[in-house]
Coordinates of C-alpha atoms in Angstrom, one line a residue:
X1 CA -53.0 -6.1 76.4
X2 CA -51.0 -9.2 77.7
X3 CA -51.1 -12.1 75.9
X4 CA -49.9 -15.2 76.9
X5 CA -51.5 -18.3 75.5
X6 CA -52.9 -18.7 78.7
X7 CA -54.7 -16.3 78.6
X8 CA -58.1 -16.6 76.5
X9 CA -59.0 -13.8 74.1
X10 CA -62.4 -13.1 72.0
X11 CA -62.3 -12.3 68.7
X12 CA -63.4 -8.7 69.8
X13 CA -60.3 -8.3 71.6
X14 CA -58.6 -9.8 68.1
X15 CA -60.0 -7.0 66.0
X16 CA -58.2 -4.4 68.6
X17 CA -54.8 -5.7 68.4
X18 CA -51.6 -4.3 66.8
X19 CA -49.1 -5.8 64.7
X20 CA -47.0 -7.5 66.9
X21 CA -49.3 -8.9 69.7
X22 CA -51.1 -10.6 66.6
X23 CA -47.7 -11.7 65.9
X24 CA -46.9 -12.5 69.4
X25 CA -49.8 -15.0 69.7
X26 CA -49.9 -16.7 66.0
X27 CA -45.6 -17.6 67.4
X28 CA -47.9 -19.2 70.7
X29 CA -49.6 -21.2 69.6
X30 CA -46.8 -22.3 66.7
X31 CA -45.6 -22.9 69.9
X32 CA -48.3 -24.9 71.3
X33 CA -47.6 -29.0 70.8
X34 CA -51.8 -29.7 70.8
X35 CA -53.3 -30.7 68.6
X36 CA -55.0 -29.2 65.8
X37 CA -58.3 -29.3 64.9
X38 CA -58.3 -27.7 61.7
X39 CA -55.2 -27.0 59.4
X40 CA -55.8 -24.3 57.1
X41 CA -53.7 -23.7 53.8
X42 CA -52.8 -19.7 52.3
X43 CA -51.6 -19.5 48.4
X44 CA -51.7 -17.1 45.9
X45 CA -49.8 -14.8 45.0
X46 CA -48.7 -11.9 47.2
X47 CA -47.5 -11.6 51.0
X48 CA -49.6 -13.9 52.7
X49 CA -47.8 -14.6 56.2
X50 CA -49.8 -11.3 57.5
X51 CA -53.1 -12.6 57.2
X52 CA -52.4 -16.1 57.8
X53 CA -51.2 -14.9 61.4
X54 CA -54.0 -12.8 61.9
X55 CA -56.7 -15.3 60.7
X56 CA -54.7 -18.3 62.9
X57 CA -55.5 -16.1 66.5
X58 CA -59.0 -15.3 65.7
X59 CA -60.1 -19.6 64.3
X60 CA -58.1 -20.0 68.1
X61 CA -60.2 -17.1 69.5
X62 CA -62.9 -18.7 68.0
X63 CA -63.2 -21.7 70.0
X64 CA -60.7 -24.1 66.9
X65 CA -57.8 -25.2 67.6
X66 CA -55.6 -24.6 64.5
X67 CA -52.4 -24.9 62.5
X68 CA -51.5 -23.5 59.3
X69 CA -49.1 -22.6 56.6
X70 CA -48.5 -20.1 53.9
X71 CA -48.0 -22.1 50.6
X72 CA -44.7 -20.2 48.1
X73 CA -45.5 -17.2 46.4
X74 CA -47.6 -17.0 43.3
X75 CA -47.8 -20.5 43.3
X76 CA -50.8 -22.0 44.0
X77 CA -51.6 -24.3 41.2
X78 CA -47.9 -25.6 42.2
X79 CA -48.6 -26.2 45.4
X80 CA -51.4 -28.4 43.9
X81 CA -49.9 -30.7 41.4
X82 CA -46.7 -31.2 42.8
X83 CA -47.4 -34.6 45.8
X84 CA -44.4 -32.9 47.5
X85 CA -45.2 -30.4 48.0
X86 CA -45.8 -27.9 51.5
X87 CA -49.5 -27.7 50.8
X88 CA -50.2 -31.6 50.3
X89 CA -47.3 -33.0 52.9
X90 CA -49.6 -30.2 55.3
X91 CA -53.2 -32.0 54.6
X92 CA -55.2 -29.0 55.2
X93 CA -59.1 -29.4 55.6
X94 CA -58.8 -25.4 54.4
X95 CA -57.1 -23.9 51.6
X96 CA -57.6 -19.9 50.9
X97 CA -57.1 -18.9 48.1
X98 CA -56.1 -14.8 47.6
X99 CA -55.6 -13.2 44.4
X100 CA -53.6 -9.1 43.9
X101 CA -55.6 -8.1 40.8
X102 CA -52.6 -5.4 40.7
X103 CA -50.0 -8.5 39.4
X104 CA -52.9 -11.1 38.4
X105 CA -54.6 -8.8 35.3
X106 CA -52.9 -5.8 35.9
X107 CA -54.6 -3.8 32.7
X108 CA -58.3 -4.1 35.1
X109 CA -56.0 -2.0 37.7
X110 CA -53.9 0.2 36.3
X111 CA -56.1 0.2 32.9
X112 CA -53.2 2.0 31.8
X113 CA -55.7 4.3 29.2
X114 CA -57.4 0.7 28.3
X115 CA -61.2 1.6 27.8
X116 CA -62.5 -0.8 25.2
X117 CA -65.4 -2.9 27.3
X118 CA -64.3 -5.6 24.9
X119 CA -61.3 -5.7 25.7
X120 CA -62.1 -4.7 29.3
X121 CA -64.5 -8.2 29.1
X122 CA -61.8 -10.1 27.0
X123 CA -59.4 -9.6 30.2
X124 CA -62.9 -10.4 33.1
X125 CA -63.2 -13.3 31.2
X126 CA -59.8 -14.0 32.1
X127 CA -59.3 -14.2 35.6
X128 CA -63.4 -15.9 36.1
X129 CA -61.2 -18.8 33.8
X130 CA -57.7 -18.3 35.8
X131 CA -59.8 -19.1 39.3
X132 CA -61.7 -21.9 37.9
X133 CA -59.1 -24.2 36.7
X134 CA -57.3 -23.8 40.3
X135 CA -61.2 -24.4 41.7
X136 CA -61.2 -27.3 39.7
X137 CA -57.4 -28.0 40.4
X138 CA -58.7 -27.9 44.9
X139 CA -61.4 -30.0 44.5
X140 CA -59.0 -33.6 42.1
X141 CA -56.3 -32.8 44.4
X142 CA -57.8 -31.7 48.2
X143 CA -60.2 -33.1 50.6
X144 CA -59.7 -29.3 51.3
X145 CA -62.8 -26.6 52.0
X146 CA -61.9 -23.6 49.6
X147 CA -61.9 -20.0 50.6
X148 CA -61.3 -17.5 47.0
X149 CA -60.5 -14.1 48.6
X150 CA -62.8 -11.7 45.8
X151 CA -61.1 -8.9 44.8
X152 CA -61.1 -5.8 46.2
X153 CA -61.7 -2.2 44.4
X154 CA -58.5 -0.2 44.4
X155 CA -59.0 4.0 46.8
X156 CA -58.7 6.0 43.7
X157 CA -61.2 6.4 41.4
X158 CA -59.3 6.4 37.6
X159 CA -62.3 8.0 36.0
X160 CA -63.5 10.5 38.6
X161 CA -66.8 10.9 38.5
X162 CA -67.1 10.1 35.4
X163 CA -67.0 5.7 35.9
X164 CA -69.5 4.8 36.6
X165 CA -71.4 5.7 33.6
X166 CA -68.6 3.7 32.2
X167 CA -69.1 0.3 30.7
X168 CA -65.7 -0.5 31.3
X169 CA -64.9 1.4 34.2
X170 CA -63.2 -0.4 37.7
X171 CA -68.0 -0.7 39.4
X172 CA -68.2 -2.9 36.6
X173 CA -65.1 -4.4 37.0
X174 CA -65.1 -5.4 40.4
X175 CA -69.0 -5.8 40.2
X176 CA -68.5 -8.1 37.5
X177 CA -66.2 -9.8 38.3
X178 CA -67.0 -10.6 41.6
X179 CA -70.2 -11.8 40.9
X180 CA -69.5 -14.4 38.2
X181 CA -66.4 -15.7 41.2
X182 CA -70.2 -15.4 43.3
X183 CA -71.8 -17.5 40.5
X184 CA -68.7 -20.3 40.9
X185 CA -68.8 -21.1 44.1
X186 CA -73.4 -21.9 43.4
X187 CA -73.1 -25.6 42.6
X188 CA -70.0 -26.8 44.7
X189 CA -70.3 -27.1 47.6
X190 CA -66.5 -27.2 48.9
X191 CA -66.0 -24.0 46.6
X192 CA -66.5 -20.4 48.8
X193 CA -65.9 -16.7 48.5
X194 CA -65.1 -14.6 51.3
X195 CA -66.3 -11.4 50.5
X196 CA -62.5 -9.4 50.7
X197 CA -64.6 -6.8 49.2
X198 CA -66.8 -6.1 52.5
X199 CA -63.5 -6.1 54.7
X200 CA -61.6 -3.4 53.3
X201 CA -65.1 -1.4 53.3
X202 CA -64.9 -2.8 57.2
X203 CA -61.9 -1.0 57.5
X204 CA -61.9 1.6 54.8
X205 CA -61.2 1.0 51.6
X206 CA -58.9 4.6 51.1
X207 CA -57.3 3.4 55.0
X208 CA -57.0 -1.0 53.8
X209 CA -54.4 0.4 51.1
X210 CA -51.4 1.0 51.6
X211 CA -49.1 1.7 48.4
X212 CA -45.9 1.8 50.1
X213 CA -46.0 -1.5 51.7
X214 CA -46.8 -3.1 48.6
X215 CA -44.7 -2.3 46.1
X216 CA -41.7 -2.4 48.8
X217 CA -43.8 -6.1 49.9
X218 CA -46.8 -6.6 47.6
X219 CA -48.8 -6.5 51.3
X220 CA -52.1 -5.8 49.7
X221 CA -54.0 -4.8 52.9
X222 CA -52.6 -2.8 56.4
X223 CA -53.2 -4.3 59.1
X224 CA -56.9 -2.9 60.0
X225 CA -58.7 -4.4 56.7
X226 CA -55.9 -7.8 57.5
X227 CA -57.9 -7.8 60.6
X228 CA -61.4 -7.4 58.7
X229 CA -60.5 -10.2 56.4
X230 CA -59.4 -12.9 59.7
X231 CA -62.5 -12.4 61.2
X232 CA -64.8 -13.1 58.0
X233 CA -62.0 -15.9 56.9
X234 CA -62.4 -16.5 60.8
X235 CA -66.0 -16.7 61.2
X236 CA -66.2 -19.1 57.6
X237 CA -63.2 -22.0 59.2
X238 CA -65.4 -22.1 62.6
X239 CA -68.7 -23.4 60.8
X240 CA -66.6 -25.6 58.5
X241 CA -66.2 -27.3 62.3
X242 CA -68.6 -26.7 64.3
X243 CA -72.1 -27.1 64.0
X244 CA -74.3 -23.0 64.7
X245 CA -76.7 -22.7 67.3
X246 CA -80.1 -23.6 66.5
X247 CA -82.9 -21.7 68.8
X248 CA -82.6 -17.6 69.9
X249 CA -84.7 -17.6 72.7
X250 CA -85.5 -13.5 73.5
X251 CA -86.5 -11.9 76.3
X252 CA -88.7 -8.8 75.5
X253 CA -88.9 -5.5 77.3
X254 CA -85.2 -3.7 76.9
X255 CA -84.4 -6.3 74.5
X256 CA -87.3 -6.0 71.4
X257 CA -88.6 -2.7 72.5
X258 CA -88.1 0.7 74.5
X259 CA -89.7 0.4 78.1
X260 CA -90.9 -2.1 80.1
X261 CA -94.9 -3.3 78.5
X262 CA -96.1 -3.6 81.8
X263 CA -96.2 -0.3 82.8
X264 CA -96.3 1.7 79.9
X265 CA -98.4 -0.1 77.7
X266 CA -98.5 -1.2 73.8
X267 CA -98.8 2.9 72.5
X268 CA -95.4 3.3 75.8
X269 CA -93.4 1.4 74.4
X270 CA -90.4 2.5 71.5
X271 CA -90.9 0.5 68.5
X272 CA -91.3 1.5 65.2
X273 CA -89.8 5.2 63.4
X274 CA -90.0 8.3 64.5
X275 CA -87.8 8.2 67.2
X276 CA -84.5 7.2 67.3
X277 CA -85.3 4.5 70.4
X278 CA -87.7 2.7 68.9
X279 CA -86.4 2.9 65.2
X280 CA -83.0 0.6 67.0
X281 CA -85.2 -1.7 68.0
X282 CA -87.0 -2.4 65.3
X283 CA -83.5 -2.7 63.4
X284 CA -82.6 -5.4 66.0
X285 CA -86.3 -7.3 65.6
X286 CA -85.8 -7.3 61.1
X287 CA -82.2 -8.5 62.7
X288 CA -83.9 -11.0 64.6
X289 CA -86.4 -12.1 61.4
X290 CA -83.4 -12.3 59.1
X291 CA -81.7 -15.2 62.3
X292 CA -85.0 -17.0 61.2
X293 CA -84.4 -16.9 57.8
X294 CA -81.2 -18.2 58.4
X295 CA -83.1 -21.3 60.2
X296 CA -82.8 -20.0 64.1
X297 CA -85.7 -20.8 65.6
X298 CA -87.1 -17.6 67.4
X299 CA -88.1 -18.7 71.3
X300 CA -89.7 -15.5 73.5
X301 CA -88.9 -15.6 77.0
X302 CA -90.1 -12.9 78.8
X303 CA -91.8 -12.2 82.2
X304 CA -95.3 -10.6 81.5
X305 CA -98.8 -11.2 81.0
X306 CA -99.2 -12.8 78.1
X307 CA -102.4 -10.7 77.6
X308 CA -100.4 -8.2 77.7
X309 CA -98.1 -9.3 75.2
X310 CA -100.1 -10.4 72.5
X311 CA -102.0 -7.3 72.4
X312 CA -98.4 -5.1 72.1
X313 CA -98.1 -7.1 69.0
X314 CA -101.7 -6.8 68.0
X315 CA -101.9 -2.6 68.0
X316 CA -97.9 -2.2 67.1
X317 CA -98.7 -3.3 63.5
X318 CA -95.5 -1.6 63.4
X319 CA -93.6 -3.8 64.7
X320 CA -91.4 -6.3 62.1
X321 CA -91.5 -9.1 64.5
X322 CA -94.9 -10.1 65.0
X323 CA -95.7 -13.0 67.8
X324 CA -95.5 -15.7 65.0
X325 CA -92.3 -15.6 64.3
X326 CA -91.5 -17.2 67.4
X327 CA -91.9 -20.7 68.1
X328 CA -92.5 -20.7 71.4
X329 CA -93.6 -18.3 73.6
X330 CA -92.4 -18.4 77.2
X331 CA -94.9 -15.2 78.7
X332 CA -94.8 -15.4 82.4
X333 CA -93.7 -15.1 85.9
X334 CA -92.2 -18.3 86.2
X335 CA -88.4 -18.4 86.7
X336 CA -86.5 -18.3 83.0
X337 CA -84.2 -21.0 83.2
X338 CA -87.3 -23.1 84.2
X339 CA -88.6 -21.9 80.8
X340 CA -85.0 -22.6 79.4
X341 CA -85.5 -26.3 80.1
X342 CA -89.5 -25.3 78.7
X343 CA -88.2 -24.5 75.1
X344 CA -85.6 -26.8 74.5
X345 CA -87.9 -29.7 76.0
X346 CA -91.3 -28.1 73.4
X347 CA -88.7 -27.9 71.0
X348 CA -86.8 -31.2 71.3
X349 CA -83.5 -29.6 70.8
X350 CA -80.5 -29.3 73.9
X351 CA -79.9 -27.0 75.5
X352 CA -76.4 -26.5 74.4
X353 CA -78.2 -25.7 71.6
X354 CA -79.9 -22.6 72.6
X355 CA -78.5 -18.7 72.8
X356 CA -80.3 -16.4 75.5
X357 CA -80.1 -12.5 75.1
X358 CA -81.4 -10.5 77.8
X359 CA -81.0 -6.6 78.5
X360 CA -81.2 -8.2 82.3
X361 CA -77.3 -9.4 84.2
X362 CA -79.5 -10.9 87.0
X363 CA -81.6 -12.3 85.1
X364 CA -78.4 -13.2 82.5
X365 CA -76.6 -14.1 85.5
X366 CA -79.0 -16.8 87.0
X367 CA -78.7 -18.8 83.3
X368 CA -75.0 -18.2 83.7
X369 CA -74.6 -20.4 86.3
X370 CA -77.6 -23.2 86.0
X371 CA -77.6 -23.8 82.0
X372 CA -73.7 -22.7 81.8
X373 CA -73.9 -24.5 78.0
X374 CA -76.6 -22.1 76.6
X375 CA -75.6 -19.4 74.9
X376 CA -76.4 -16.3 77.6
X377 CA -75.4 -13.2 76.0
X378 CA -76.3 -9.4 78.0
X379 CA -77.9 -7.0 75.2
X380 CA -75.4 -3.5 75.0
X381 CA -76.8 -0.7 76.7
X382 CA -76.7 1.0 73.0
X383 CA -80.3 -0.1 70.7
X384 CA -78.2 1.4 67.7
X385 CA -75.3 -0.9 67.6
X386 CA -77.9 -3.4 68.3
X387 CA -78.7 -4.9 65.1
X388 CA -75.0 -5.8 64.0
X389 CA -74.8 -6.9 67.5
X390 CA -76.6 -10.2 66.4
X391 CA -75.2 -9.8 63.2
X392 CA -72.0 -10.0 64.8
X393 CA -72.6 -13.2 66.5
X394 CA -70.4 -16.2 65.5
X395 CA -72.6 -18.7 66.3
X396 CA -75.8 -18.8 64.4
X397 CA -73.1 -19.0 61.3
X398 CA -73.4 -22.1 58.2
X399 CA -71.6 -21.9 55.0
X400 CA -75.1 -22.4 53.3
X401 CA -78.2 -22.2 54.1
X402 CA -80.9 -25.1 52.8
X403 CA -84.4 -25.2 51.5
X404 CA -85.0 -26.2 55.2
X405 CA -83.0 -23.9 57.2
X406 CA -85.2 -21.2 55.8
X407 CA -88.5 -23.3 56.7
X408 CA -86.9 -23.8 60.1
X409 CA -90.1 -21.9 62.3
X410 CA -92.6 -22.6 60.3
X411 CA -91.3 -26.7 60.5
X412 CA -91.7 -26.3 64.3
X413 CA -94.8 -24.6 64.2
X414 CA -97.1 -27.3 62.7
X415 CA -95.4 -30.2 64.7
X416 CA -97.2 -29.0 67.5
X417 CA -100.3 -28.8 65.3
X418 CA -98.7 -32.6 65.3
X419 CA -99.4 -32.9 68.7
X420 CA -102.2 -31.0 69.7
X421 CA -104.0 -33.7 67.4
X422 CA -102.3 -36.7 69.1
X423 CA -103.5 -35.1 72.5
X424 CA -106.8 -35.0 70.9
X425 CA -107.1 -38.3 69.3
X426 CA -105.6 -39.9 72.3
X427 CA -105.6 -43.6 70.4
X428 CA -101.0 -43.9 68.6
X429 CA -102.2 -45.0 65.4
X430 CA -105.0 -43.6 64.8
X431 CA -103.3 -40.7 65.4
X432 CA -100.3 -42.3 62.4
X433 CA -102.7 -43.1 60.1
X434 CA -104.0 -39.5 60.1
X435 CA -100.9 -37.8 60.0
X436 CA -101.7 -38.8 55.3
X437 CA -97.8 -39.2 55.8
X438 CA -95.9 -39.6 53.3
X439 CA -91.6 -41.1 52.9
X440 CA -88.8 -40.6 49.6
X441 CA -86.1 -43.0 50.7
X442 CA -83.9 -41.2 47.6
X443 CA -80.1 -41.9 46.8
X444 CA -78.0 -39.4 47.5
X445 CA -77.5 -36.5 45.1
X446 CA -74.5 -33.5 44.8
X447 CA -77.4 -31.2 45.7
X448 CA -78.1 -32.7 48.6
X449 CA -74.3 -31.9 49.8
X450 CA -75.3 -29.4 52.0
X451 CA -78.5 -30.8 54.0
X452 CA -77.2 -34.1 54.2
X453 CA -73.5 -32.1 56.4
X454 CA -75.7 -31.0 58.2
X455 CA -77.1 -33.9 59.6
X456 CA -74.4 -35.6 59.8
X457 CA -72.8 -33.3 61.6
X458 CA -75.9 -31.3 64.3
X459 CA -77.7 -34.4 64.6
X460 CA -77.7 -36.0 67.8
X461 CA -80.2 -37.6 69.8
X462 CA -81.3 -40.2 66.4
X463 CA -77.4 -40.9 65.9
X464 CA -76.3 -44.9 66.3
X465 CA -72.7 -43.9 65.8
X466 CA -72.5 -40.4 66.5
X467 CA -69.8 -39.9 63.3
X468 CA -68.9 -36.4 61.8
X469 CA -69.1 -36.9 58.8
X470 CA -67.7 -33.7 56.0
X471 CA -69.0 -32.1 53.1
X472 CA -66.1 -33.5 51.3
X473 CA -66.8 -36.9 53.2
X474 CA -70.5 -36.6 51.7
X475 CA -69.4 -35.6 47.7
X476 CA -66.7 -39.6 47.9
X477 CA -70.0 -41.5 49.4
X478 CA -72.3 -40.0 46.6
X479 CA -69.6 -40.9 43.8
X480 CA -67.9 -44.5 45.7
X481 CA -69.6 -47.7 44.1
X482 CA -69.0 -49.2 47.7
X483 CA -71.7 -46.8 49.3
X484 CA -75.0 -45.9 49.0
X485 CA -76.1 -43.6 50.7
X486 CA -79.9 -43.1 51.3
X487 CA -82.3 -39.5 51.8
X488 CA -85.0 -39.8 53.6
X489 CA -87.9 -36.9 53.1
X490 CA -91.1 -36.8 54.5
X491 CA -94.1 -34.2 54.2
X492 CA -97.8 -34.7 56.3
X493 CA -100.9 -33.3 55.9
X494 CA -100.1 -30.7 58.2
X495 CA -96.8 -29.9 55.9
X496 CA -93.6 -30.7 54.0
X497 CA -91.0 -31.8 56.8
X498 CA -87.6 -31.7 54.1
X499 CA -85.3 -34.1 54.1
X500 CA -84.5 -35.5 57.6
X501 CA -82.7 -38.4 57.7
X502 CA -79.7 -40.0 56.7
X503 CA -78.5 -43.8 56.3
X504 CA -75.1 -44.8 54.9
X505 CA -73.9 -47.8 53.5
X506 CA -71.3 -49.8 53.9
X507 CA -71.1 -52.3 51.0
X508 CA -67.9 -55.8 51.1
X509 CA -68.1 -58.9 49.7
X510 CA -71.4 -60.0 49.4
X511 CA -72.5 -57.7 52.8
X512 CA -73.9 -54.5 53.4
X513 CA -72.5 -52.6 57.0
X514 CA -74.7 -49.8 58.1
X515 CA -72.1 -46.8 58.5
X516 CA -74.8 -44.4 60.2
X517 CA -78.0 -43.7 60.6
X518 CA -79.3 -39.9 60.9
X519 CA -83.2 -38.7 61.4
X520 CA -83.2 -35.2 63.2
X521 CA -85.6 -35.4 66.5
X522 CA -88.5 -33.2 64.4
X523 CA -89.8 -37.4 62.9
X524 CA -89.7 -39.2 65.6
X525 CA -92.0 -41.8 67.3
X526 CA -93.7 -41.5 63.9
X527 CA -92.5 -45.4 62.3
X528 CA -90.9 -42.7 59.6
X529 CA -87.7 -44.0 60.9
X530 CA -89.2 -47.4 60.2
X531 CA -90.3 -47.3 57.0
X532 CA -86.9 -46.6 55.8
X533 CA -85.5 -49.4 57.8
X534 CA -87.7 -51.4 55.7
X535 CA -86.8 -50.1 52.2
X536 CA -83.1 -49.6 52.5
X537 CA -83.4 -53.3 54.1
X538 CA -85.2 -54.6 51.0
X539 CA -82.7 -51.9 49.0
X540 CA -79.6 -54.2 50.1
X541 CA -81.0 -58.4 50.0
X542 CA -83.2 -57.5 47.0
X543 CA -81.8 -55.8 44.9
X544 CA -78.4 -56.0 45.4
X545 CA -78.7 -59.5 46.1
X546 CA -77.1 -58.8 50.4
X547 CA -76.6 -61.8 52.0
X548 CA -75.6 -60.2 55.6
X549 CA -76.2 -57.2 56.7
X550 CA -75.1 -55.5 60.1
X551 CA -75.1 -51.8 61.8
X552 CA -73.6 -50.7 65.5
X553 CA -74.8 -48.6 68.3
X554 CA -71.7 -46.3 69.7
X555 CA -74.1 -44.8 72.9
X556 CA -72.9 -40.9 73.3
X557 CA -75.4 -38.5 75.8
X558 CA -77.3 -37.8 73.8
X559 CA -78.2 -40.4 71.4
X560 CA -80.4 -42.5 73.6
X561 CA -83.0 -41.9 71.6
X562 CA -81.5 -44.7 68.9
X563 CA -80.3 -46.7 72.2
X564 CA -82.8 -50.1 71.1
X565 CA -83.8 -49.3 67.8
X566 CA -81.9 -52.1 64.9
X567 CA -83.8 -54.4 67.6
X568 CA -87.0 -52.8 66.6
X569 CA -85.7 -53.2 63.8
X570 CA -85.1 -56.9 63.4
X571 CA -81.3 -57.0 64.0
X572 CA -79.8 -59.9 66.5
X573 CA -77.2 -58.7 68.5
X574 CA -74.1 -59.9 68.3
X575 CA -71.9 -58.4 70.8
X576 CA -72.4 -56.4 73.9
X577 CA -69.2 -54.1 75.7
X578 CA -69.6 -52.9 78.9
X579 CA -69.4 -49.8 77.9
X580 CA -73.1 -49.9 76.1
X581 CA -71.8 -50.7 72.5
X582 CA -73.3 -52.8 70.0
X583 CA -73.1 -55.1 66.6
X584 CA -75.9 -56.4 65.0
X585 CA -76.3 -58.4 62.8
X586 CA -79.3 -59.1 60.2
X587 CA -79.0 -62.4 57.5
X588 CA -81.5 -62.0 54.2
X589 CA -83.4 -64.8 55.3
X590 CA -84.5 -63.7 58.8
X591 CA -85.7 -59.3 57.3
X592 CA -89.0 -59.0 57.4
X593 CA -90.7 -55.9 56.6
X594 CA -92.4 -54.2 59.9
X595 CA -95.6 -52.7 59.5
X596 CA -95.9 -48.7 58.9
X597 CA -99.9 -47.6 59.2
X598 CA -100.7 -44.4 57.6
X599 CA -97.6 -43.5 55.3
X600 CA -96.8 -44.5 52.4
X601 CA -93.3 -44.7 50.9
X602 CA -91.7 -43.8 47.6
X603 CA -88.4 -45.0 46.6
X604 CA -86.8 -42.8 43.2
X605 CA -90.5 -40.7 43.2
X606 CA -92.0 -43.9 43.0
X607 CA -94.5 -46.3 45.4
X608 CA -93.1 -49.5 47.1
X609 CA -94.5 -52.0 47.8

């Protein structure tokens, strides 16, 4: 494979590269003078250079400009304690910790005849304590996202078939260790586990371990396992800096099932048990449901008769997917590019938030040419790999799943019911009052960090500045005395919208500046943003004694819904540039509570008048 830096490569290309090709590509990336969006440091107690190079190449293939470094051998604590260390000077925004258990806890790997459960338990406790102490130090001395690799089982089983029956066997040791590592990360949004054991298993545990290279150079994995590890770390790093796409648009014939529904009828299409092709398509539908559980909204775009499709889902109850799993269904004979635009408009998201999958190369080419911002993927011809094809997409990756993610499709369905009610009522004020909306404002808590970070990084339309803040930033806002970070939740008679907005105030010298005001497009046009601003103004002027509040609007291609927001909230224009940037001001004496019919407002769980 030719691999000059100018050549664009994919993650799949990287997985086929030799070690020499990885090294050449890595050196070319390091020679490139372009700015890096991501700086990754690798720390550990074994030779990490092969993993660093492969991961750097993988992250670049995933579309993120990157630079990386490896800290001194077995100096993972010192690299964070010393302000002059290479790691601290590098100022990474991602740190990968990989520890060899062979070096850290040889009793657990080599055994030396130790089978006593108490001794094994104490050694497990010691390892977990070391990782916990390192994580605490890294969180205190760095603002980076932290990725801790879990532990891979050796290919040789010391106790043979009896291992799984032992309370101190290898199966117990590694399962316990890795479970406890995951538990450490549960309450800390910046700390994530990389499943090294899964990576080694993907390459083949026996084939991934090269004892000769470990004893010669302390290299923990061979090239195959290293590539699988690089892929997992690369996807995590990409998810750190790139928002996940929001919607998966699926064709139906030869995509959700085998065959053409209009020709073969519901009983003729291949889906379900008893047929290898049908089972493969069932696995693909199940994978689509897993995407839905991640918070990906499902939509259908199929050239079919709607009545035929409805009959197929009714008759073939062995399909994992149900028609209601699709938040929007464009099932007609219109051109698919027109239908995809309609899907985006109905969901109130940009077309650049869509992934479109179809088996037909002509339909795929139509979307690529007319809607290049949509990620368009032609389905592989082999049905047996369809589920893995979907799971392997990095474009839906997130580092954390929130309660709002799990309910995403239901929330869109509830929104469609609201729209139907609005059409039937006609009068906007009557409609808003009929919703019986409850808005709860609260100061952000640590448990909100993941969702608040999502809103900062993903929201484009109602975002007055489109400043992107990281998990570290959000944590600092919550802890700082000179910032006030408010979360906005809403619910109505149709359902719970969840945490749909954030407002960040910066406080200084008796003044408050609205640094950011972000709200999900699902909640716009209902007065929720006004109810939240009323409370934020009251908190600043009345509770905090602020005399003046300022705000800014920075225009982007997508945030026109927020263009006159502050003027509608009573702010006065202080300055307006030719580029469309606007500065606003509001004094305490000029601040008034604006009407929000049909909305009950609570602050920290209490009614707010």
